[in-house]
mmCIF file of C-alpha atoms in Angstrom:
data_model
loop_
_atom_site.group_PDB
_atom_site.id
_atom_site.type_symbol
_atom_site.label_atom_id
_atom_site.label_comp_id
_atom_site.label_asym_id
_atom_site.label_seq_id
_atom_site.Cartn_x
_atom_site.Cartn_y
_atom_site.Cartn_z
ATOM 1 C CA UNK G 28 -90.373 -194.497 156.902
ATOM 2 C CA UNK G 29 -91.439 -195.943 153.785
ATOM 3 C CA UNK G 30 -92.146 -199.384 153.060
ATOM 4 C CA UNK G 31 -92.674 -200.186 149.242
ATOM 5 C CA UNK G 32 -90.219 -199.343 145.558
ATOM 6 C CA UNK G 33 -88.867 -195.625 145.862
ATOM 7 C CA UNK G 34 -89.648 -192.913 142.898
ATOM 8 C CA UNK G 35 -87.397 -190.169 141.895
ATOM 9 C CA UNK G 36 -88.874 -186.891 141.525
ATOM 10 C CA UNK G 37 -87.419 -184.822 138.666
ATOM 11 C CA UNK G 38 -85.427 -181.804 139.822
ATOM 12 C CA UNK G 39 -86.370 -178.282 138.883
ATOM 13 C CA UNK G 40 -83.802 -175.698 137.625
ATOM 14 C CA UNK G 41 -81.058 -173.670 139.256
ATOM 15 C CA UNK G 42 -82.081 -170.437 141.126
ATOM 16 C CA UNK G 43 -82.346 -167.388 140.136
ATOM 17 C CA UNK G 44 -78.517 -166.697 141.503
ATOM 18 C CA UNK G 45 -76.974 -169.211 138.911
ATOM 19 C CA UNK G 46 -78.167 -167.223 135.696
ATOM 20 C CA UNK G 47 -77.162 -164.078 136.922
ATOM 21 C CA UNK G 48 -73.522 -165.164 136.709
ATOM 22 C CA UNK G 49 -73.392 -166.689 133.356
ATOM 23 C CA UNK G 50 -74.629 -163.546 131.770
ATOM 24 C CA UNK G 51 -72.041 -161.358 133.738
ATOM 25 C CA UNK G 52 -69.317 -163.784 132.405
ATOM 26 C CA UNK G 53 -70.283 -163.166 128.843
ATOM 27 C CA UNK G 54 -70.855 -159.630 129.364
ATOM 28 C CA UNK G 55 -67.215 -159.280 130.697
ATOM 29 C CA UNK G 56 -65.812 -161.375 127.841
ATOM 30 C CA UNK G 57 -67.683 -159.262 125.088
ATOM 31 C CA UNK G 58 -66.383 -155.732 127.032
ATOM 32 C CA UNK G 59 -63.217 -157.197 126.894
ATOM 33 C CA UNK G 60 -63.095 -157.473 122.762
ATOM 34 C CA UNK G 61 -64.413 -154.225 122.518
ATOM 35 C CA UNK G 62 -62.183 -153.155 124.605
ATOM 36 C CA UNK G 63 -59.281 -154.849 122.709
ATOM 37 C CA UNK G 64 -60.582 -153.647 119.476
ATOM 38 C CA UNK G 65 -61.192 -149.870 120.345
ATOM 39 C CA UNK G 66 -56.901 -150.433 121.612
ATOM 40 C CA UNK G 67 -56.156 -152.097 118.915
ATOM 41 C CA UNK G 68 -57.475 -150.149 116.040
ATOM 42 C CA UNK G 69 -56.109 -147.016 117.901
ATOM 43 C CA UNK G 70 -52.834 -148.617 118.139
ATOM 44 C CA UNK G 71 -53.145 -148.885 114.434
ATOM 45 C CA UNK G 72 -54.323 -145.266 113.888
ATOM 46 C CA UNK G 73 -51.309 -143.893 115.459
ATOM 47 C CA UNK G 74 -48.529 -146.075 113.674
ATOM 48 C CA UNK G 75 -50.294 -145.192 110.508
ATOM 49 C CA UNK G 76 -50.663 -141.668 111.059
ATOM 50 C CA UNK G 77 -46.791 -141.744 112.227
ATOM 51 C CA UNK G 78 -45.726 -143.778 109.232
ATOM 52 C CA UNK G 79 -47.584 -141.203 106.902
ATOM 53 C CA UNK G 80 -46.120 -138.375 108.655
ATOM 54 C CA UNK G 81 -42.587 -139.828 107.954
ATOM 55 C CA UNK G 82 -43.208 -140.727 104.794
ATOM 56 C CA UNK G 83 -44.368 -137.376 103.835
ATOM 57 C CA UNK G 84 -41.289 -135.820 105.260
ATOM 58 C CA UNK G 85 -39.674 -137.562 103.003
ATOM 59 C CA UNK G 86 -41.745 -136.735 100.477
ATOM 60 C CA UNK G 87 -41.904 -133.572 100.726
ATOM 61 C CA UNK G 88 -37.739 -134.172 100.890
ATOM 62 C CA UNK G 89 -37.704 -135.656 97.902
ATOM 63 C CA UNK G 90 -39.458 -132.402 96.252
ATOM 64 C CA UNK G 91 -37.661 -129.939 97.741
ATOM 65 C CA UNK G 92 -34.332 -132.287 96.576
ATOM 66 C CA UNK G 93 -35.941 -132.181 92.871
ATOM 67 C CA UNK G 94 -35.552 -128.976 92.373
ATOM 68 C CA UNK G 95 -32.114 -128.700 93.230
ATOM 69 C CA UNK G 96 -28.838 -128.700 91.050
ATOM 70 C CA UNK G 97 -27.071 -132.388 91.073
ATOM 71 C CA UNK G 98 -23.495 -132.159 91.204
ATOM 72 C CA UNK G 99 -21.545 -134.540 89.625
ATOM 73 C CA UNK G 100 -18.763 -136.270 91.451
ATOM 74 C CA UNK G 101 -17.254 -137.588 88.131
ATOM 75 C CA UNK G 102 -14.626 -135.111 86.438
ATOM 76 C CA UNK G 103 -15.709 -133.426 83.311
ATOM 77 C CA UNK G 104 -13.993 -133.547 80.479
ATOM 78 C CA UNK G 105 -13.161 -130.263 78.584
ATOM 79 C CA UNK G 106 -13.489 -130.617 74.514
ATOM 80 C CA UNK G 107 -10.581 -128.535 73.202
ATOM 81 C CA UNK G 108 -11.766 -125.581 71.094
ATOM 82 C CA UNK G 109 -11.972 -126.028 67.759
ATOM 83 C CA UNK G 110 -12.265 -122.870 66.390
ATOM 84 C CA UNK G 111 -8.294 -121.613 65.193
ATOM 85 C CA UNK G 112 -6.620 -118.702 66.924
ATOM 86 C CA UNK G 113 -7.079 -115.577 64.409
ATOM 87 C CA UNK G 114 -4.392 -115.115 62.106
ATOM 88 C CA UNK G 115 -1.951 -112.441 62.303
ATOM 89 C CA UNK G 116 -0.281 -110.269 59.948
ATOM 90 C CA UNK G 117 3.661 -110.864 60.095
ATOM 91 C CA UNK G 118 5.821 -108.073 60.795
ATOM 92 C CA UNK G 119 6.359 -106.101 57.622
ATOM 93 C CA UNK G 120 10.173 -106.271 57.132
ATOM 94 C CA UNK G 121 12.359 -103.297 57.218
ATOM 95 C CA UNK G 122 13.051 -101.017 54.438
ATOM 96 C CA UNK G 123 16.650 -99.514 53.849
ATOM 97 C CA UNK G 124 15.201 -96.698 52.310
ATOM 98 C CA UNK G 125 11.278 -96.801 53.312
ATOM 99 C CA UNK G 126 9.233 -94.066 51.542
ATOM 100 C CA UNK G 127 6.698 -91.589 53.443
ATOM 101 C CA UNK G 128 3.803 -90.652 51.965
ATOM 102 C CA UNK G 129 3.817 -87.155 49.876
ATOM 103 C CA UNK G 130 1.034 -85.796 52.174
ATOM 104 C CA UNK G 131 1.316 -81.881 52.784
ATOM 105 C CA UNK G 132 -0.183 -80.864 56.294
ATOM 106 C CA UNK G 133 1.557 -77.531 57.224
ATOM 107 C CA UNK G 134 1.239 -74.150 55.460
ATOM 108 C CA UNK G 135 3.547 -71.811 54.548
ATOM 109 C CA UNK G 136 3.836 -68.563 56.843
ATOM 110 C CA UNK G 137 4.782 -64.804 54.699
ATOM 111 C CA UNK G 138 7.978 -65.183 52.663
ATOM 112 C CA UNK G 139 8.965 -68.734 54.736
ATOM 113 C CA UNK G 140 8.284 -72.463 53.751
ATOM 114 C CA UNK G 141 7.317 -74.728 56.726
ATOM 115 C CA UNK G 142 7.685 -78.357 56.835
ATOM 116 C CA UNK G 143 7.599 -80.775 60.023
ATOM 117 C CA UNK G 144 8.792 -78.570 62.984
ATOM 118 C CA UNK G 145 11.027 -76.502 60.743
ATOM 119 C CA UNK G 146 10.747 -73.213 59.024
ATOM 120 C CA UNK G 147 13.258 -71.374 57.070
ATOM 121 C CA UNK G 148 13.911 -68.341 54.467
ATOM 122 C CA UNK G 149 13.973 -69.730 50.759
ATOM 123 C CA UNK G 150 17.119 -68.106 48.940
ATOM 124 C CA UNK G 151 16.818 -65.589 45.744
ATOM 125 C CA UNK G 152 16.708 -67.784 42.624
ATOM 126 C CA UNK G 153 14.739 -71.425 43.876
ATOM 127 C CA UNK G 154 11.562 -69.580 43.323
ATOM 128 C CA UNK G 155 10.198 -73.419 42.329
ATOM 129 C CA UNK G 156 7.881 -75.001 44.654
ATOM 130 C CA UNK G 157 6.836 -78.922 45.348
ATOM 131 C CA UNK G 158 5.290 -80.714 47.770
ATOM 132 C CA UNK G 159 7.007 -84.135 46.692
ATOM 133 C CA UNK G 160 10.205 -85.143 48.490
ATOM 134 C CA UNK G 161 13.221 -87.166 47.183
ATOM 135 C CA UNK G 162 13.792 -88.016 50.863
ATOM 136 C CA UNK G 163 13.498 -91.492 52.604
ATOM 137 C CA UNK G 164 11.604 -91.620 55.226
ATOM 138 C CA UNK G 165 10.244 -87.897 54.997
ATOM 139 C CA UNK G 166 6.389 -86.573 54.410
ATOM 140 C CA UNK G 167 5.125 -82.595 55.021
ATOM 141 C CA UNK G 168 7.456 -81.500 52.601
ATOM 142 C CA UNK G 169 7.984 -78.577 51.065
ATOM 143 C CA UNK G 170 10.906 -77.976 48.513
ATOM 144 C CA UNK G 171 12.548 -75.139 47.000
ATOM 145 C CA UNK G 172 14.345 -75.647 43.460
ATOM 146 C CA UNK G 173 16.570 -73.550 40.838
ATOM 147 C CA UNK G 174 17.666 -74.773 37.681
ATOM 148 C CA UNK G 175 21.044 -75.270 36.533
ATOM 149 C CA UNK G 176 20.859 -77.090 32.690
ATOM 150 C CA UNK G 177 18.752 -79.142 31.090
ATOM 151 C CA UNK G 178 16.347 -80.824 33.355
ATOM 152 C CA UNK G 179 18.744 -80.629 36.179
ATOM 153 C CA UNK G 180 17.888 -78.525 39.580
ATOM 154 C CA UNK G 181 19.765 -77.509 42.501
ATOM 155 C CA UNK G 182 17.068 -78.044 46.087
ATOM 156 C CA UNK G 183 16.271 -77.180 49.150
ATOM 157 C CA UNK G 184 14.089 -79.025 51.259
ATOM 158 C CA UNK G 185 11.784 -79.054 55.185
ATOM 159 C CA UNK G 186 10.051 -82.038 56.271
ATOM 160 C CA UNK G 187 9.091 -84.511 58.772
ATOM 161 C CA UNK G 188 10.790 -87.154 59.568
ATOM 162 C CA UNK G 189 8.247 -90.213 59.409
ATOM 163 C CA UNK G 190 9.744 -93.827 59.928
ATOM 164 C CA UNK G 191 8.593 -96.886 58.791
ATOM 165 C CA UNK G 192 5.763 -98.200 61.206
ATOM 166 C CA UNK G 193 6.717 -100.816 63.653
ATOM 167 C CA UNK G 194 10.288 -99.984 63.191
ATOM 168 C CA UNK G 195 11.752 -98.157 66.174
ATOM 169 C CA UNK G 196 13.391 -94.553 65.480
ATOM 170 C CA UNK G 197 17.234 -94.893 65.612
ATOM 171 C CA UNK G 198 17.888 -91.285 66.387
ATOM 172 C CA UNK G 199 18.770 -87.973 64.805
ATOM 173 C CA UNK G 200 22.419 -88.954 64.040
ATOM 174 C CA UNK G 201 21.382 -92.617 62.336
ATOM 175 C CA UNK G 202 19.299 -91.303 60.965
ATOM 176 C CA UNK G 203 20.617 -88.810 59.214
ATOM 177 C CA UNK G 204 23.110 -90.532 57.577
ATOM 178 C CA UNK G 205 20.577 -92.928 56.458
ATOM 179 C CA UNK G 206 18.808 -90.745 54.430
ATOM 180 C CA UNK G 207 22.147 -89.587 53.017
ATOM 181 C CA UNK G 208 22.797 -93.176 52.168
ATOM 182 C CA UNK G 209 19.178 -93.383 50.881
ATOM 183 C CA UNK G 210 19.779 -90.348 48.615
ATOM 184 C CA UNK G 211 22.797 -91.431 47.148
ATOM 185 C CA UNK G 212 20.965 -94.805 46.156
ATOM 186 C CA UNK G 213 18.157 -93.270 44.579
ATOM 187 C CA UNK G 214 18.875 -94.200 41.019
ATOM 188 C CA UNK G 215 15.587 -92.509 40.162
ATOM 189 C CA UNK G 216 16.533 -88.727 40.564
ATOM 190 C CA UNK G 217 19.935 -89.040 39.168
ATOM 191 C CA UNK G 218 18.957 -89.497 35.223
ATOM 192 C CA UNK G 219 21.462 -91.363 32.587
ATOM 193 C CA UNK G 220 24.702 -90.561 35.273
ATOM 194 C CA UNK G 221 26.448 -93.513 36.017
ATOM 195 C CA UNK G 222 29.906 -94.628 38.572
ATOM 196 C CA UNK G 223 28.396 -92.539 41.011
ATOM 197 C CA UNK G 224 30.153 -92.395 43.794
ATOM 198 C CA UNK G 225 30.246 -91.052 47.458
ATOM 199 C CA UNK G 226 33.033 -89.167 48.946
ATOM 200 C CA UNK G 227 34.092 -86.758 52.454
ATOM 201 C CA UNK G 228 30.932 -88.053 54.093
ATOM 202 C CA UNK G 229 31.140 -86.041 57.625
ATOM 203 C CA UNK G 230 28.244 -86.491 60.587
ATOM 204 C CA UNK G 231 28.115 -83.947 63.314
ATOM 205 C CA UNK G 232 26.344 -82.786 66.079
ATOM 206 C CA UNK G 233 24.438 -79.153 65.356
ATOM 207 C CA UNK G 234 22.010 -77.138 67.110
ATOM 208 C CA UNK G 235 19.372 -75.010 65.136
ATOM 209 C CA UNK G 236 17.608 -72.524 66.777
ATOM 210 C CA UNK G 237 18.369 -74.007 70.594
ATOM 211 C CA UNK G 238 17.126 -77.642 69.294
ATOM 212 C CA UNK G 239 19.866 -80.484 69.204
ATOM 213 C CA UNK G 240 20.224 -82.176 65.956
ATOM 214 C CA UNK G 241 22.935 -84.144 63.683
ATOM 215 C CA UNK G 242 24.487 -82.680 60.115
ATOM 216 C CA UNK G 243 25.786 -85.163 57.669
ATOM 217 C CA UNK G 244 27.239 -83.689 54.236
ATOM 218 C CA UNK G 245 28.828 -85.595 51.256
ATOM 219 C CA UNK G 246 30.119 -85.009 47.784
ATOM 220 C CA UNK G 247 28.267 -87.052 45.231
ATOM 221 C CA UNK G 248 30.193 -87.683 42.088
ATOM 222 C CA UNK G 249 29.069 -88.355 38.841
ATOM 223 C CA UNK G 250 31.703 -90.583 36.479
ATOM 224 C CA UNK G 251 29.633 -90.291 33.099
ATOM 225 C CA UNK G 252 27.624 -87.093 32.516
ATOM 226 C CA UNK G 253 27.117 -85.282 30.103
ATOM 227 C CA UNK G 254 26.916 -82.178 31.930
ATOM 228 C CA UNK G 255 28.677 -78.796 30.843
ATOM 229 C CA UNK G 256 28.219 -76.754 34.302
ATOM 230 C CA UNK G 257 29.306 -79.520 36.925
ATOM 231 C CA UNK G 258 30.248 -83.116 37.477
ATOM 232 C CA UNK G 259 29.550 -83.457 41.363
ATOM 233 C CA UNK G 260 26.759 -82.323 43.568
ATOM 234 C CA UNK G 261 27.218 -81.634 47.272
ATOM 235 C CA UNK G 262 24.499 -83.249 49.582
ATOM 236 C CA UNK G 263 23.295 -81.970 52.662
ATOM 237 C CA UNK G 264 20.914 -83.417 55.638
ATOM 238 C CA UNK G 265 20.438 -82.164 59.052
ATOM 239 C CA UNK G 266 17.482 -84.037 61.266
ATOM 240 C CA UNK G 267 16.356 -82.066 63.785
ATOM 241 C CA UNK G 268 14.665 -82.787 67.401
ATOM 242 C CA UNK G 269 11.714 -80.277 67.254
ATOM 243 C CA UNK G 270 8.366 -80.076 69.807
ATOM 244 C CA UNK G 271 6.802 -81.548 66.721
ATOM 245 C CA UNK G 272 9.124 -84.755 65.989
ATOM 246 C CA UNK G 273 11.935 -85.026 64.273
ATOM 247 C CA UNK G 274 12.052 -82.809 61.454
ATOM 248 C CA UNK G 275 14.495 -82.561 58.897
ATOM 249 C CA UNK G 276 16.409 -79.817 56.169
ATOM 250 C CA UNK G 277 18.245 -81.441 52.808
ATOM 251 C CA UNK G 278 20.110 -80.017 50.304
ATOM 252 C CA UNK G 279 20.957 -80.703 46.944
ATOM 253 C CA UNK G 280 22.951 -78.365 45.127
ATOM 254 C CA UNK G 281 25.768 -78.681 42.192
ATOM 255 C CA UNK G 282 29.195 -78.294 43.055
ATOM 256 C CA UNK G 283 30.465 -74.975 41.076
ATOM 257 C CA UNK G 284 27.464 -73.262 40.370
ATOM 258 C CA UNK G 285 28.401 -70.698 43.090
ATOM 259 C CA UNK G 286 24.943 -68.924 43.767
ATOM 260 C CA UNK G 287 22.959 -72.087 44.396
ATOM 261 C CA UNK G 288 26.242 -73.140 47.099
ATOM 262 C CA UNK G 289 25.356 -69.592 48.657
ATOM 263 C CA UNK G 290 21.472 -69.501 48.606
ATOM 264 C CA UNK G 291 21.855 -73.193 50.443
ATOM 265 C CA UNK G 292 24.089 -72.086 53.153
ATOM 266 C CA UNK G 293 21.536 -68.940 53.315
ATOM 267 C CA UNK G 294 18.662 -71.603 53.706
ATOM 268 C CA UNK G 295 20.512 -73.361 56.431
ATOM 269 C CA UNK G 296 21.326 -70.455 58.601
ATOM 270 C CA UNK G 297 17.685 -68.966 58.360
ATOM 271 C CA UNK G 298 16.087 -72.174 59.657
ATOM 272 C CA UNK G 299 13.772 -71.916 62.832
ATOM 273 C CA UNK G 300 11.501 -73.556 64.740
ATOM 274 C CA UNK G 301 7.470 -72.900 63.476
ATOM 275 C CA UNK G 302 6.910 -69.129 63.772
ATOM 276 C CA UNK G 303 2.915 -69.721 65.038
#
C-alpha cells in the first residue's frame, strides 16, 4: 500500500500490432483506386474504341454514299423543244397534160426505131428523125416524120410512158385517152388553125405482140386553115404494158394524103416488143 499523494506515470505507445493495421488499411484503400482507375479508364477505352468504330462505319457510309447517283423524288419537268419541225415541200399539184423530159436512152436496132419497150418498122417516106415528143407524159422518144405542105408533117412516134411524180399511174386505157386529150390541147403544134375540134373519139382494148394495151383514135378538125391538101388530121395512141413500163405508139397523120394513112397503119402493125 501506499501512504502519501499518487503520481501518474506517462504511458508509452501502442505495440507493435497497432501500426501494422493502419498501414494495411491504407494500403487496401490505395489498391482499391488503382484498381478503380485501371476499370475505369478501360471501361473508357472500350466505349471509345466502340464509338469510333461506329462512327467510322458511318463514315466510311457516308463515302461510299458520296459517290453515288441521288435520285430525285420530285418530277422533272420537260422544256418543250424549241427547235421547229423541218419544213416540207407541198405536194406538187397535178398536171392535165404534165410534160416528160426529152431525154433519149434507147438506141435504134438495123432498119427499126426503139422507144420505151416498143420497137417498130418506120414506113417508106418519114425518113425524118427526132428525139423530141409532142406527147404528154412521154420521154425515150423517137419519131418518124414526112412532110405534107408548108411546114406541116404527118408522124409517127415510140416512147415511154413517164407520169408525173407523186401522181399514181391510172392505167393503159386512162391513160391513153389522156394523152389524146393532151394532144388535141396542144395549141403549140397546131400553128395559125383555129375551131379545132374533136370528133369519133373510140378507146379499145388491143394486144401488140402478146402484150395487153388500150387504142384510142380521133379525127381532129381544123375550122380555119389555110391548107390546100387537107383540113383534118386523124390521131392515133396506143399505150402499151411492156416488161419495161408502159410504153406507148402515136400517130399523127393528115386525113387524105393516102400514103402517110398507109405507112401509119404499116407502123402500127410492125410494132414489137425490144428485139435485144
Amino acid at each position: 500500500m501506499h501512504t502519501g499523494p499518487h503520481y501518474t506515470a506517462p504511458q508509452r505507445p501502442s505495440g507493435p500490432s497497432g501500426g501494422r493495421n493502419v498501414a494495411l488499411l491504407i494500403g487496401g484503400i490505395s489498391f482499391a483506386l488503382v484498381f478503380l482507375l485501371i476499370v475505369g479508364a478501360t471501361v473508357g477505352y472500350l466505349v471509345l474504341r466502340s464509338s469510333g468504330g461506329g462512327a467510322g462505319g458511318e463514315g466510311g457510309g457516308g463515302s461510299a454514299s458520296a459517290s453515288q447517283t441521288t435520285i430525285s423524288s420530285e418530277p422533272v419537268s420537260t422544256e418543250p423543244s424549241t427547235t421547229p419541225p423541218p419544213e416540207s415541200s407541198p405536194p406538187e399539184e397535178e398536171k392535165l397534160c404534165w410534160s416528160a423530159s426529152d431525154e433519149r436512152v434507147s438506141q435504134n436496132p438495123s432498119g427499126r426505131l426503139r422507144g420505151g419497150g416498143l420497137e417498130m418498122v418506120p414506113p417508106a417516106g418519114f425518113d425524118s428523125r427526132s428525139n423530141r415528143t409532142f406527147l404528154a407524159f412521154t420521154t425515150d422518144a423517137q419519131m418518124a416524120s414526112a412532110p405534107i405542105e408548108g411546114t406541116w408533117v404527118s408522124s409517127i412516134m415510140v416512147g415511154k410512158i413517164e407520169w408525173q411524180p407523186g401522181v399514181e399511174y391510172p392505167g393503159d386505157k386512162a391513160a391513153s385517152e389522156r394523152l389524146i386529150s393532151c394532144l388535141f390541147a396542144n395549141a403549140s403544134i397546131w400553128g395559125d388553125t383555129s375551131q379545132r375540134t374533136l370528133h369519133d373519139q373510140v378507146t379499145e382494148a388491143v394486144t401488140v405482140a402478146g402484150m395487153p394495151g388500150y387504142r384510142t383514135t380521133a379525127t381532129l378538125k381544123f375550122g380555119k386553115h389555110n391548107f390546100e391538101k387537107f383540113e383534118s388530121t386523124r390521131l392515133e395512141v396506143v399505150v402499151v404494158s411492156t416488161p419495161e413500163g408502159p410504153s406507148v405508139f402515136a400517130s399523127d397523120v393528115a386525113i387524105g394524103v393516102t400514103e402517110h394513112e398507109d405507112g401509119a397503119t404499116e407502123a402500127y402493125k410492125s410494132l414489137t416488143g425490144l428485139s435485144g
